[in-house]
CSV table of N, CA and C in Angstrom, one decimal:
chain,number,residue,atom,x,y,z
I,1,UNK,N,40.0,-58.7,-43.3
I,1,UNK,CA,41.4,-59.0,-42.9
I,1,UNK,C,41.6,-60.5,-42.9
I,2,UNK,N,42.6,-61.0,-43.5
I,2,UNK,CA,42.9,-62.4,-43.5
I,2,UNK,C,43.9,-62.7,-42.4
I,3,UNK,N,43.6,-63.7,-41.6
I,3,UNK,CA,44.5,-64.0,-40.5
I,3,UNK,C,45.2,-65.3,-40.9
I,4,UNK,N,46.5,-65.3,-41.0
I,4,UNK,CA,47.3,-66.5,-41.4
I,4,UNK,C,47.3,-67.4,-40.2
I,5,UNK,N,47.0,-68.7,-40.4
I,5,UNK,CA,47.0,-69.6,-39.3
I,5,UNK,C,48.4,-70.2,-39.2
I,6,UNK,N,49.2,-69.7,-38.3
I,6,UNK,CA,50.6,-70.1,-38.3
I,6,UNK,C,51.0,-70.9,-37.0
I,7,UNK,N,50.0,-71.2,-36.2
I,7,UNK,CA,50.3,-72.1,-35.1
I,7,UNK,C,49.7,-73.5,-35.4
I,8,UNK,N,50.2,-74.5,-34.7
I,8,UNK,CA,49.6,-75.8,-34.8
I,8,UNK,C,49.2,-76.2,-33.3
I,9,UNK,N,47.9,-76.4,-33.1
I,9,UNK,CA,47.4,-76.8,-31.8
I,9,UNK,C,47.1,-78.2,-31.8
I,10,UNK,N,47.6,-78.9,-30.8
I,10,UNK,CA,47.3,-80.4,-30.6
I,10,UNK,C,46.3,-80.5,-29.4
I,11,UNK,N,45.1,-81.0,-29.8
I,11,UNK,CA,44.1,-81.3,-28.7
I,11,UNK,C,43.9,-82.8,-28.7
I,12,UNK,N,43.3,-83.3,-27.6
I,12,UNK,CA,43.0,-84.7,-27.5
I,12,UNK,C,43.0,-85.1,-26.1
I,13,UNK,N,42.6,-86.3,-25.8
I,13,UNK,CA,42.5,-86.9,-24.5
I,13,UNK,C,44.0,-87.1,-24.0
I,14,UNK,N,44.1,-87.2,-22.7
I,14,UNK,CA,45.4,-87.5,-22.0
I,14,UNK,C,45.9,-88.8,-22.6
I,15,UNK,N,47.2,-88.9,-22.8
I,15,UNK,CA,47.8,-90.1,-23.2
I,15,UNK,C,47.7,-90.4,-24.7
I,16,UNK,N,47.3,-89.4,-25.5
I,16,UNK,CA,47.3,-89.6,-26.9
I,16,UNK,C,48.5,-89.1,-27.6
I,17,UNK,N,49.4,-88.5,-26.9
I,17,UNK,CA,50.7,-88.1,-27.4
I,17,UNK,C,50.9,-86.7,-27.7
I,18,UNK,N,50.1,-85.8,-27.2
I,18,UNK,CA,50.2,-84.4,-27.5
I,18,UNK,C,51.6,-83.8,-27.2
I,19,UNK,N,52.1,-84.1,-26.0
I,19,UNK,CA,53.4,-83.5,-25.6
I,19,UNK,C,54.5,-84.1,-26.4
I,20,UNK,N,54.6,-85.4,-26.5
I,20,UNK,CA,55.7,-86.0,-27.2
I,20,UNK,C,55.7,-85.6,-28.7
I,21,UNK,N,54.5,-85.7,-29.3
I,21,UNK,CA,54.4,-85.4,-30.7
I,21,UNK,C,54.6,-83.9,-30.9
I,22,UNK,N,54.1,-83.1,-30.0
I,22,UNK,CA,54.2,-81.6,-30.1
I,22,UNK,C,55.7,-81.2,-30.1
I,23,UNK,N,56.5,-81.7,-29.2
I,23,UNK,CA,57.9,-81.4,-29.1
I,23,UNK,C,58.6,-81.8,-30.4
I,24,UNK,N,58.3,-83.0,-30.9
I,24,UNK,CA,59.0,-83.4,-32.2
I,24,UNK,C,58.5,-82.6,-33.4
I,25,UNK,N,57.2,-82.3,-33.4
I,25,UNK,CA,56.7,-81.5,-34.5
I,25,UNK,C,57.3,-80.1,-34.5
I,26,UNK,N,57.4,-79.5,-33.3
I,26,UNK,CA,58.0,-78.1,-33.2
I,26,UNK,C,59.4,-78.1,-33.7
I,27,UNK,N,60.2,-79.2,-33.3
I,27,UNK,CA,61.5,-79.3,-33.8
I,27,UNK,C,61.6,-79.4,-35.3
I,28,UNK,N,60.7,-80.3,-35.8
I,28,UNK,CA,60.7,-80.5,-37.3
I,28,UNK,C,60.3,-79.3,-38.1
I,29,UNK,N,59.4,-78.5,-37.5
I,29,UNK,CA,58.9,-77.3,-38.2
I,29,UNK,C,59.8,-76.0,-37.9
I,30,UNK,N,60.7,-76.2,-37.0
I,30,UNK,CA,61.6,-75.1,-36.5
I,30,UNK,C,60.7,-74.0,-35.9
I,31,UNK,N,59.8,-74.5,-35.0
I,31,UNK,CA,59.0,-73.6,-34.2
I,31,UNK,C,59.1,-73.8,-32.7
I,32,UNK,N,58.6,-72.8,-32.0
I,32,UNK,CA,58.6,-72.9,-30.5
I,32,UNK,C,57.6,-74.0,-30.1
I,33,UNK,N,57.8,-74.6,-29.0
I,33,UNK,CA,56.8,-75.6,-28.4
I,33,UNK,C,56.3,-75.0,-27.1
I,34,UNK,N,55.0,-75.1,-27.0
I,34,UNK,CA,54.4,-74.6,-25.7
I,34,UNK,C,53.4,-75.7,-25.2
I,35,UNK,N,53.6,-76.2,-24.0
I,35,UNK,CA,52.8,-77.2,-23.4
I,35,UNK,C,51.9,-76.4,-22.3
I,36,UNK,N,50.6,-76.3,-22.6
I,36,UNK,CA,49.8,-75.5,-21.7
I,36,UNK,C,49.8,-76.0,-20.3
I,37,UNK,N,49.8,-77.3,-20.0
I,37,UNK,CA,49.8,-77.8,-18.7
I,37,UNK,C,51.1,-77.4,-18.0
I,38,UNK,N,52.2,-77.5,-18.7
I,38,UNK,CA,53.5,-77.1,-18.1
I,38,UNK,C,53.5,-75.6,-17.8
I,39,UNK,N,53.0,-74.8,-18.6
I,39,UNK,CA,52.9,-73.4,-18.4
I,39,UNK,C,52.1,-73.1,-17.2
I,40,UNK,N,51.0,-73.8,-17.0
I,40,UNK,CA,50.1,-73.7,-15.8
I,40,UNK,C,50.9,-74.1,-14.6
I,41,UNK,N,51.6,-75.2,-14.6
I,41,UNK,CA,52.4,-75.6,-13.5
I,41,UNK,C,53.5,-74.6,-13.1
I,42,UNK,N,54.1,-74.0,-14.1
I,42,UNK,CA,55.1,-73.0,-13.8
I,42,UNK,C,54.5,-71.8,-13.2
I,43,UNK,N,53.4,-71.3,-13.8
I,43,UNK,CA,52.7,-70.1,-13.3
I,43,UNK,C,52.2,-70.3,-11.9
I,44,UNK,N,51.7,-71.5,-11.6
I,44,UNK,CA,51.1,-71.7,-10.3
I,44,UNK,C,52.1,-72.3,-9.3
I,45,UNK,N,53.2,-72.6,-9.8
I,45,UNK,CA,54.3,-73.2,-9.0
I,45,UNK,C,53.9,-74.5,-8.2
I,46,UNK,N,53.1,-75.3,-8.9
I,46,UNK,CA,52.6,-76.6,-8.3
I,46,UNK,C,52.1,-77.4,-9.5
I,47,UNK,N,51.9,-78.7,-9.2
I,47,UNK,CA,51.5,-79.6,-10.3
I,47,UNK,C,50.0,-79.5,-10.6
I,48,UNK,N,49.6,-80.0,-11.7
I,48,UNK,CA,48.2,-80.1,-12.1
I,48,UNK,C,47.5,-80.9,-11.1
I,49,UNK,N,48.1,-82.1,-10.7
I,49,UNK,CA,47.4,-83.0,-9.7
I,49,UNK,C,47.1,-82.2,-8.4
I,50,UNK,N,48.1,-81.4,-8.0
I,50,UNK,CA,47.9,-80.7,-6.7
I,50,UNK,C,46.8,-79.6,-6.9
I,51,UNK,N,46.8,-79.0,-8.0
I,51,UNK,CA,45.7,-78.0,-8.3
I,51,UNK,C,44.4,-78.7,-8.2
I,52,UNK,N,44.2,-79.8,-8.8
I,52,UNK,CA,43.0,-80.6,-8.8
I,52,UNK,C,42.6,-80.9,-7.3
I,53,UNK,N,43.6,-81.4,-6.6
I,53,UNK,CA,43.4,-81.9,-5.3
I,53,UNK,C,43.1,-80.8,-4.3
I,54,UNK,N,43.8,-79.7,-4.3
I,54,UNK,CA,43.6,-78.7,-3.3
I,54,UNK,C,42.6,-77.6,-3.7
I,55,UNK,N,42.4,-77.4,-5.0
I,55,UNK,CA,41.5,-76.3,-5.4
I,55,UNK,C,40.3,-76.8,-6.3
I,56,UNK,N,40.4,-78.0,-6.8
I,56,UNK,CA,39.3,-78.6,-7.5
I,56,UNK,C,39.4,-78.3,-9.0
I,57,UNK,N,38.6,-79.1,-9.8
I,57,UNK,CA,38.6,-79.0,-11.2
I,57,UNK,C,38.1,-77.7,-11.7
I,58,UNK,N,37.1,-77.1,-11.1
I,58,UNK,CA,36.5,-75.8,-11.5
I,58,UNK,C,37.6,-74.8,-11.5
I,59,UNK,N,38.4,-74.7,-10.5
I,59,UNK,CA,39.5,-73.7,-10.4
I,59,UNK,C,40.6,-74.0,-11.4
I,60,UNK,N,40.9,-75.3,-11.6
I,60,UNK,CA,41.9,-75.6,-12.6
I,60,UNK,C,41.4,-75.1,-14.0
I,61,UNK,N,40.1,-75.4,-14.3
I,61,UNK,CA,39.6,-75.0,-15.6
I,61,UNK,C,39.6,-73.5,-15.8
I,62,UNK,N,39.4,-72.7,-14.7
I,62,UNK,CA,39.5,-71.2,-14.8
I,62,UNK,C,41.0,-70.8,-15.1
I,63,UNK,N,41.9,-71.4,-14.4
I,63,UNK,CA,43.3,-71.1,-14.7
I,63,UNK,C,43.7,-71.5,-16.1
I,64,UNK,N,43.2,-72.7,-16.5
I,64,UNK,CA,43.5,-73.2,-17.9
I,64,UNK,C,43.0,-72.2,-18.9
I,65,UNK,N,41.7,-71.6,-18.7
I,65,UNK,CA,41.2,-70.7,-19.7
I,65,UNK,C,42.0,-69.4,-19.8
I,66,UNK,N,42.6,-69.0,-18.6
I,66,UNK,CA,43.5,-67.8,-18.6
I,66,UNK,C,44.7,-68.1,-19.4
I,67,UNK,N,45.3,-69.3,-19.2
I,67,UNK,CA,46.5,-69.7,-20.0
I,67,UNK,C,46.2,-69.8,-21.5
I,68,UNK,N,45.1,-70.3,-21.8
I,68,UNK,CA,44.7,-70.4,-23.3
I,68,UNK,C,44.6,-69.0,-23.9
I,69,UNK,N,44.1,-68.1,-23.1
I,69,UNK,CA,44.0,-66.7,-23.6
I,69,UNK,C,45.4,-66.1,-23.9
I,70,UNK,N,46.4,-66.5,-23.1
I,70,UNK,CA,47.7,-66.1,-23.4
I,70,UNK,C,48.4,-66.8,-24.6
I,71,UNK,N,48.4,-68.1,-24.5
I,71,UNK,CA,49.1,-68.9,-25.6
I,71,UNK,C,48.4,-68.7,-27.0
I,72,UNK,N,47.1,-68.4,-27.0
I,72,UNK,CA,46.4,-68.3,-28.3
I,72,UNK,C,46.9,-67.1,-29.0
I,73,UNK,N,47.7,-66.2,-28.4
I,73,UNK,CA,48.2,-65.0,-29.1
I,73,UNK,C,49.6,-65.3,-29.6
I,74,UNK,N,50.2,-66.5,-29.3
I,74,UNK,CA,51.5,-66.8,-29.8
I,74,UNK,C,51.5,-66.9,-31.3
I,75,UNK,N,52.7,-66.9,-31.9
I,75,UNK,CA,52.8,-67.1,-33.3
I,75,UNK,C,53.9,-68.1,-33.6
I,76,UNK,N,53.8,-68.8,-34.7
I,76,UNK,CA,54.8,-69.8,-35.1
I,76,UNK,C,55.1,-70.8,-34.0
I,77,UNK,N,54.1,-71.3,-33.4
I,77,UNK,CA,54.2,-72.2,-32.2
I,77,UNK,C,53.4,-73.4,-32.4
I,78,UNK,N,54.0,-74.5,-31.9
I,78,UNK,CA,53.2,-75.8,-31.7
I,78,UNK,C,52.8,-75.8,-30.3
I,79,UNK,N,51.4,-75.9,-30.1
I,79,UNK,CA,50.9,-75.8,-28.7
I,79,UNK,C,50.2,-77.1,-28.4
I,80,UNK,N,50.6,-77.7,-27.3
I,80,UNK,CA,49.9,-78.9,-26.8
I,80,UNK,C,49.0,-78.5,-25.6
I,81,UNK,N,47.8,-78.8,-25.7
I,81,UNK,CA,46.8,-78.5,-24.7
I,81,UNK,C,46.5,-79.6,-23.8
I,82,UNK,N,45.8,-79.3,-22.7
I,82,UNK,CA,45.3,-80.3,-21.8
I,82,UNK,C,44.1,-81.0,-22.5
I,83,UNK,N,43.8,-82.2,-22.0
I,83,UNK,CA,42.7,-82.9,-22.6
I,83,UNK,C,41.3,-82.3,-22.5
I,84,UNK,N,41.1,-81.5,-21.5
I,84,UNK,CA,39.8,-80.9,-21.3
I,84,UNK,C,39.6,-79.5,-21.8
I,85,UNK,N,40.6,-79.0,-22.6
I,85,UNK,CA,40.6,-77.7,-23.1
I,85,UNK,C,39.3,-77.5,-24.0
I,86,UNK,N,38.9,-78.6,-24.6
I,86,UNK,CA,37.7,-78.5,-25.5
I,86,UNK,C,36.4,-78.3,-24.8
I,87,UNK,N,36.4,-78.5,-23.5
I,87,UNK,CA,35.1,-78.3,-22.7
I,87,UNK,C,34.6,-76.9,-22.7
I,88,UNK,N,35.4,-75.9,-23.1
I,88,UNK,CA,35.0,-74.5,-23.0
I,88,UNK,C,35.1,-74.0,-24.4
I,89,UNK,N,34.0,-73.6,-25.1
I,89,UNK,CA,34.1,-73.1,-26.5
I,89,UNK,C,35.0,-71.9,-26.6
I,90,UNK,N,35.1,-71.1,-25.5
I,90,UNK,CA,35.9,-69.9,-25.6
I,90,UNK,C,37.4,-70.3,-25.9
I,91,UNK,N,37.8,-71.4,-25.3
I,91,UNK,CA,39.2,-71.9,-25.5
I,91,UNK,C,39.4,-72.2,-26.9
I,92,UNK,N,38.5,-72.9,-27.5
I,92,UNK,CA,38.7,-73.4,-28.9
I,92,UNK,C,38.5,-72.2,-29.9
I,93,UNK,N,37.6,-71.3,-29.6
I,93,UNK,CA,37.5,-70.1,-30.4
I,93,UNK,C,38.8,-69.3,-30.4
I,94,UNK,N,39.4,-69.1,-29.3
I,94,UNK,CA,40.6,-68.4,-29.2
I,94,UNK,C,41.7,-69.1,-30.0
I,95,UNK,N,41.8,-70.4,-29.8
I,95,UNK,CA,42.9,-71.2,-30.4
I,95,UNK,C,42.7,-71.2,-31.9
I,96,UNK,N,41.5,-71.3,-32.4
I,96,UNK,CA,41.3,-71.4,-33.9
I,96,UNK,C,41.6,-70.1,-34.6
I,97,UNK,N,41.6,-69.0,-33.9
I,97,UNK,CA,41.8,-67.7,-34.6
I,97,UNK,C,43.1,-67.7,-35.5
I,98,UNK,N,44.2,-68.2,-35.0
I,98,UNK,CA,45.4,-68.2,-35.8
I,98,UNK,C,46.1,-69.6,-35.7
I,99,UNK,N,45.3,-70.7,-35.6
I,99,UNK,CA,45.9,-72.0,-35.5
I,99,UNK,C,45.2,-73.0,-36.3
I,100,UNK,N,45.9,-74.0,-36.7
I,100,UNK,CA,45.4,-75.2,-37.3
I,100,UNK,C,45.2,-76.2,-36.1
I,101,UNK,N,44.1,-76.7,-35.9
I,101,UNK,CA,43.8,-77.6,-34.7
I,101,UNK,C,43.8,-79.1,-35.2
I,102,UNK,N,44.7,-79.8,-34.5
I,102,UNK,CA,44.8,-81.3,-34.8
I,102,UNK,C,44.5,-82.1,-33.6
I,103,UNK,N,43.5,-83.0,-33.7
I,103,UNK,CA,43.1,-83.8,-32.6
I,103,UNK,C,43.9,-85.1,-32.7
I,104,UNK,N,44.5,-85.5,-31.6
I,104,UNK,CA,45.1,-86.8,-31.5
I,104,UNK,C,44.2,-87.7,-30.6
I,105,UNK,N,43.9,-88.9,-31.2
I,105,UNK,CA,43.0,-89.8,-30.5
I,105,UNK,C,43.7,-91.1,-30.2
I,106,UNK,N,43.2,-92.0,-29.4
I,106,UNK,CA,43.7,-93.3,-29.2
I,106,UNK,C,42.6,-94.2,-28.6
I,107,UNK,N,42.7,-95.5,-28.7
I,107,UNK,CA,41.7,-96.4,-28.1
I,107,UNK,C,41.8,-96.3,-26.6
I,108,UNK,N,40.7,-96.5,-25.9
I,108,UNK,CA,40.7,-96.4,-24.4
I,108,UNK,C,41.8,-97.3,-23.7
I,109,UNK,N,42.0,-98.5,-24.2
I,109,UNK,CA,43.0,-99.4,-23.6
I,109,UNK,C,44.4,-98.9,-23.8
I,110,UNK,N,44.6,-98.2,-24.9
I,110,UNK,CA,45.9,-97.7,-25.2
I,110,UNK,C,46.2,-96.5,-24.3
I,111,UNK,N,45.2,-95.7,-24.1
I,111,UNK,CA,45.3,-94.5,-23.2
I,111,UNK,C,45.6,-94.9,-21.8
I,112,UNK,N,44.9,-96.0,-21.3
I,112,UNK,CA,45.1,-96.4,-20.0
I,112,UNK,C,46.6,-97.0,-19.9
I,113,UNK,N,47.0,-97.8,-20.8
I,113,UNK,CA,48.4,-98.3,-20.8
I,113,UNK,C,49.4,-97.2,-20.7
I,114,UNK,N,49.2,-96.1,-21.5
I,114,UNK,CA,50.1,-95.0,-21.6
I,114,UNK,C,50.1,-94.2,-20.3
I,115,UNK,N,48.9,-93.9,-19.8
I,115,UNK,CA,48.9,-93.0,-18.6
I,115,UNK,C,49.2,-93.7,-17.3
I,116,UNK,N,48.9,-95.0,-17.2
I,116,UNK,CA,49.2,-95.7,-16.0
I,116,UNK,C,50.7,-95.7,-15.7
I,117,UNK,N,51.5,-95.8,-16.8
I,117,UNK,CA,53.0,-95.8,-16.6
I,117,UNK,C,53.5,-94.5,-16.0
I,118,UNK,N,52.8,-93.4,-16.3
I,118,UNK,CA,53.3,-92.1,-15.8
I,118,UNK,C,52.7,-91.6,-14.5
I,119,UNK,N,51.4,-92.0,-14.3
I,119,UNK,CA,50.7,-91.6,-13.1
I,119,UNK,C,50.4,-90.1,-13.1
I,120,UNK,N,50.0,-89.6,-12.0
I,120,UNK,CA,49.7,-88.2,-11.9
I,120,UNK,C,48.5,-87.7,-12.7
I,121,UNK,N,47.6,-88.5,-13.0
I,121,UNK,CA,46.4,-88.2,-13.8
I,121,UNK,C,45.2,-88.1,-12.9
I,122,UNK,N,44.8,-86.9,-12.3
I,122,UNK,CA,43.7,-86.9,-11.3
I,122,UNK,C,42.4,-87.4,-11.8
I,123,UNK,N,42.1,-87.3,-13.1
I,123,UNK,CA,40.8,-87.8,-13.5
I,123,UNK,C,40.7,-89.3,-13.6
I,124,UNK,N,41.9,-89.9,-13.6
I,124,UNK,CA,42.0,-91.4,-13.7
I,124,UNK,C,42.4,-92.0,-12.4
I,125,UNK,N,42.4,-91.3,-11.3
I,125,UNK,CA,42.7,-91.8,-10.0
I,125,UNK,C,41.5,-92.4,-9.4
I,126,UNK,N,41.2,-93.6,-9.9
I,126,UNK,CA,39.9,-94.3,-9.5
I,126,UNK,C,40.1,-95.8,-9.6
I,127,UNK,N,39.1,-96.6,-9.2
I,127,UNK,CA,39.2,-98.1,-9.2
I,127,UNK,C,39.2,-98.6,-10.7
I,128,UNK,N,38.4,-98.0,-11.5
I,128,UNK,CA,38.3,-98.5,-12.9
I,128,UNK,C,38.7,-97.4,-13.9
I,129,UNK,N,40.1,-97.3,-14.1
I,129,UNK,CA,40.5,-96.2,-15.0
I,129,UNK,C,40.1,-96.4,-16.4
I,130,UNK,N,40.0,-97.6,-16.9
I,130,UNK,CA,39.6,-97.7,-18.3
I,130,UNK,C,38.1,-97.3,-18.5
I,131,UNK,N,37.3,-97.6,-17.5
I,131,UNK,CA,35.9,-97.1,-17.6
I,131,UNK,C,35.8,-95.6,-17.5
I,132,UNK,N,36.6,-95.1,-16.7
I,132,UNK,CA,36.7,-93.6,-16.5
I,132,UNK,C,37.1,-93.0,-17.9
I,133,UNK,N,38.1,-93.6,-18.5
I,133,UNK,CA,38.5,-93.1,-19.9
I,133,UNK,C,37.4,-93.2,-20.9
I,134,UNK,N,36.7,-94.3,-20.9
I,134,UNK,CA,35.6,-94.5,-21.8
I,134,UNK,C,34.5,-93.4,-21.6
I,135,UNK,N,34.2,-93.2,-20.3
I,135,UNK,CA,33.1,-92.2,-20.0
I,135,UNK,C,33.5,-90.8,-20.4
I,136,UNK,N,34.8,-90.4,-20.1
I,136,UNK,CA,35.2,-89.1,-20.5
I,136,UNK,C,35.3,-88.9,-22.0
I,137,UNK,N,35.8,-90.0,-22.6
I,137,UNK,CA,35.9,-89.9,-24.1
I,137,UNK,C,34.5,-89.7,-24.7
I,138,UNK,N,33.5,-90.4,-24.2
I,138,UNK,CA,32.2,-90.3,-24.7
I,138,UNK,C,31.7,-88.9,-24.5
I,139,UNK,N,32.0,-88.2,-23.4
I,139,UNK,CA,31.6,-86.9,-23.2
I,139,UNK,C,32.3,-85.9,-24.1
I,140,UNK,N,33.5,-86.2,-24.5
I,140,UNK,CA,34.3,-85.2,-25.3
I,140,UNK,C,34.5,-85.5,-26.8
I,141,UNK,N,34.0,-86.7,-27.2
I,141,UNK,CA,34.3,-87.2,-28.6
I,141,UNK,C,33.9,-86.2,-29.6
I,142,UNK,N,32.7,-85.7,-29.5
I,142,UNK,CA,32.2,-84.7,-30.5
I,142,UNK,C,33.0,-83.4,-30.5
I,143,UNK,N,33.5,-83.0,-29.4
I,143,UNK,CA,34.3,-81.8,-29.3
I,143,UNK,C,35.7,-82.0,-30.0
I,144,UNK,N,36.3,-83.2,-29.8
I,144,UNK,CA,37.5,-83.5,-30.4
I,144,UNK,C,37.4,-83.5,-32.0
I,145,UNK,N,36.2,-84.0,-32.4
I,145,UNK,CA,36.0,-84.1,-33.9
I,145,UNK,C,35.8,-82.8,-34.6
I,146,UNK,N,35.8,-81.7,-33.8
I,146,UNK,CA,35.7,-80.4,-34.5
I,146,UNK,C,37.0,-79.9,-34.9
I,147,UNK,N,38.1,-80.7,-34.7
I,147,UNK,CA,39.4,-80.3,-35.2
I,147,UNK,C,39.5,-80.2,-36.7
I,148,UNK,N,40.5,-79.5,-37.2
I,148,UNK,CA,40.7,-79.5,-38.6
I,148,UNK,C,41.2,-80.8,-39.2
I,149,UNK,N,41.8,-81.6,-38.3
I,149,UNK,CA,42.4,-82.9,-38.7
I,149,UNK,C,42.5,-83.8,-37.5
I,150,UNK,N,42.2,-85.1,-37.7
I,150,UNK,CA,42.3,-86.0,-36.5
I,150,UNK,C,43.2,-87.2,-36.9
I,151,UNK,N,44.0,-87.6,-35.9
I,151,UNK,CA,44.9,-88.8,-36.1
I,151,UNK,C,44.7,-89.7,-34.9
I,152,UNK,N,44.5,-91.0,-35.2
I,152,UNK,CA,44.4,-92.0,-34.2
I,152,UNK,C,45.9,-92.5,-34.0
I,153,UNK,N,46.4,-92.2,-32.8
I,153,UNK,CA,47.8,-92.5,-32.5
I,153,UNK,C,48.0,-93.9,-31.9
I,154,UNK,N,46.9,-94.7,-31.8
I,154,UNK,CA,47.0,-96.0,-31.1
I,154,UNK,C,48.1,-96.9,-31.7
I,155,UNK,N,48.3,-96.9,-33.0
I,155,UNK,CA,49.2,-97.9,-33.6
I,155,UNK,C,50.4,-97.2,-34.2
I,156,UNK,N,50.6,-96.0,-33.9
I,156,UNK,CA,51.7,-95.2,-34.6
I,156,UNK,C,52.7,-94.7,-33.6
I,157,UNK,N,54.0,-94.6,-34.0
I,157,UNK,CA,55.0,-94.0,-33.1
I,157,UNK,C,54.8,-92.5,-33.2
I,158,UNK,N,55.4,-91.7,-32.3
I,158,UNK,CA,55.3,-90.3,-32.4
I,158,UNK,C,55.9,-89.8,-33.7
I,159,UNK,N,57.0,-90.4,-34.2
I,159,UNK,CA,57.6,-90.0,-35.4
I,159,UNK,C,56.6,-90.1,-36.6
I,160,UNK,N,55.8,-91.2,-36.6
I,160,UNK,CA,54.9,-91.4,-37.7
I,160,UNK,C,53.7,-90.4,-37.6
I,161,UNK,N,53.3,-90.1,-36.4
I,161,UNK,CA,52.3,-89.1,-36.2
I,161,UNK,C,52.7,-87.7,-36.7
I,162,UNK,N,54.0,-87.4,-36.4
I,162,UNK,CA,54.6,-86.1,-36.8
I,162,UNK,C,54.5,-86.1,-38.4
I,163,UNK,N,55.0,-87.2,-39.0
I,163,UNK,CA,55.0,-87.3,-40.4
I,163,UNK,C,53.6,-87.1,-41.0
I,164,UNK,N,52.6,-87.7,-40.4
I,164,UNK,CA,51.2,-87.5,-40.8
I,164,UNK,C,50.8,-86.1,-40.7
I,165,UNK,N,51.1,-85.4,-39.7
I,165,UNK,CA,50.8,-84.0,-39.5
I,165,UNK,C,51.4,-83.1,-40.5
I,166,UNK,N,52.7,-83.4,-40.8
I,166,UNK,CA,53.4,-82.6,-41.8
I,166,UNK,C,52.8,-82.8,-43.2
I,167,UNK,N,52.4,-84.0,-43.5
I,167,UNK,CA,51.8,-84.2,-44.8
I,167,UNK,C,50.5,-83.4,-44.9
I,168,UNK,N,49.7,-83.5,-43.8
I,168,UNK,CA,48.4,-82.7,-43.8
I,168,UNK,C,48.6,-81.3,-43.9
I,169,UNK,N,49.6,-80.7,-43.2
I,169,UNK,CA,49.9,-79.3,-43.3
I,169,UNK,C,50.4,-78.9,-44.7
I,170,UNK,N,51.2,-79.7,-45.3
I,170,UNK,CA,51.7,-79.4,-46.7
I,170,UNK,C,50.5,-79.5,-47.6
I,171,UNK,N,49.7,-80.5,-47.6
I,171,UNK,CA,48.5,-80.7,-48.5
I,171,UNK,C,47.5,-79.5,-48.3
I,172,UNK,N,47.4,-79.0,-47.1
I,172,UNK,CA,46.5,-77.9,-46.8
I,172,UNK,C,47.1,-76.5,-47.2
I,173,UNK,N,48.3,-76.5,-47.6
I,173,UNK,CA,49.0,-75.2,-47.9
I,173,UNK,C,49.5,-74.4,-46.7
I,174,UNK,N,49.6,-75.1,-45.6
I,174,UNK,CA,50.0,-74.4,-44.4
I,174,UNK,C,51.5,-74.4,-44.3
I,175,UNK,N,52.2,-75.2,-45.1
I,175,UNK,CA,53.7,-75.2,-45.1
I,175,UNK,C,54.0,-74.9,-46.6
I,176,UNK,N,54.8,-73.9,-46.8
I,176,UNK,CA,55.2,-73.5,-48.1
I,176,UNK,C,56.5,-74.0,-48.5
I,177,UNK,N,56.7,-74.2,-49.8
I,177,UNK,CA,58.0,-74.5,-50.4
I,177,UNK,C,58.6,-75.8,-50.1
I,178,UNK,N,59.8,-76.0,-50.4
I,178,UNK,CA,60.5,-77.3,-50.1
I,178,UNK,C,61.4,-77.2,-48.9
I,179,UNK,N,60.8,-77.2,-47.8
I,179,UNK,CA,61.6,-77.0,-46.6
I,179,UNK,C,62.2,-78.3,-46.1
I,180,UNK,N,63.0,-78.2,-45.1
I,180,UNK,CA,63.6,-79.4,-44.6
I,180,UNK,C,62.6,-80.2,-43.8
I,181,UNK,N,61.4,-79.8,-43.6
I,181,UNK,CA,60.4,-80.5,-42.9
I,181,UNK,C,59.9,-81.6,-43.8
């Protein structure tokens, strides 16, 4: 049985643009957008930061795996995941079943600049956020590289990243015909 890969999943470290690019890409492809972290916050009726603070990372990762099991069954959707989704092979196996996986990356200093503006990042709530980013990136780098395609967003606008993804999808035969995309 051939399974058509009709979702686009964005993985990558926090601050690489998964949500902003995901929303724009979904609009461009005329697909639904799903942000896994937002879905978790809605289901749990609290913020990711509060889940980390009150229940710990282990419990958050359990909740995240349950949400991935749900969203991995979606169709015609652009899915933005949390940065740590790659830590559990079962997450990636589920997502790969009917999705093209695209990793967004960025240099550590760019990630820190982007995330400090927004706050609410429990893994970066420390004295040396750039060092924390470097350490976490080192732990996850190989996992992110297992994506079907990788884009460094450090020097590009979200619109440029979307364009790059659309080109990749067209070249890979994942987008058919001469659409408005």
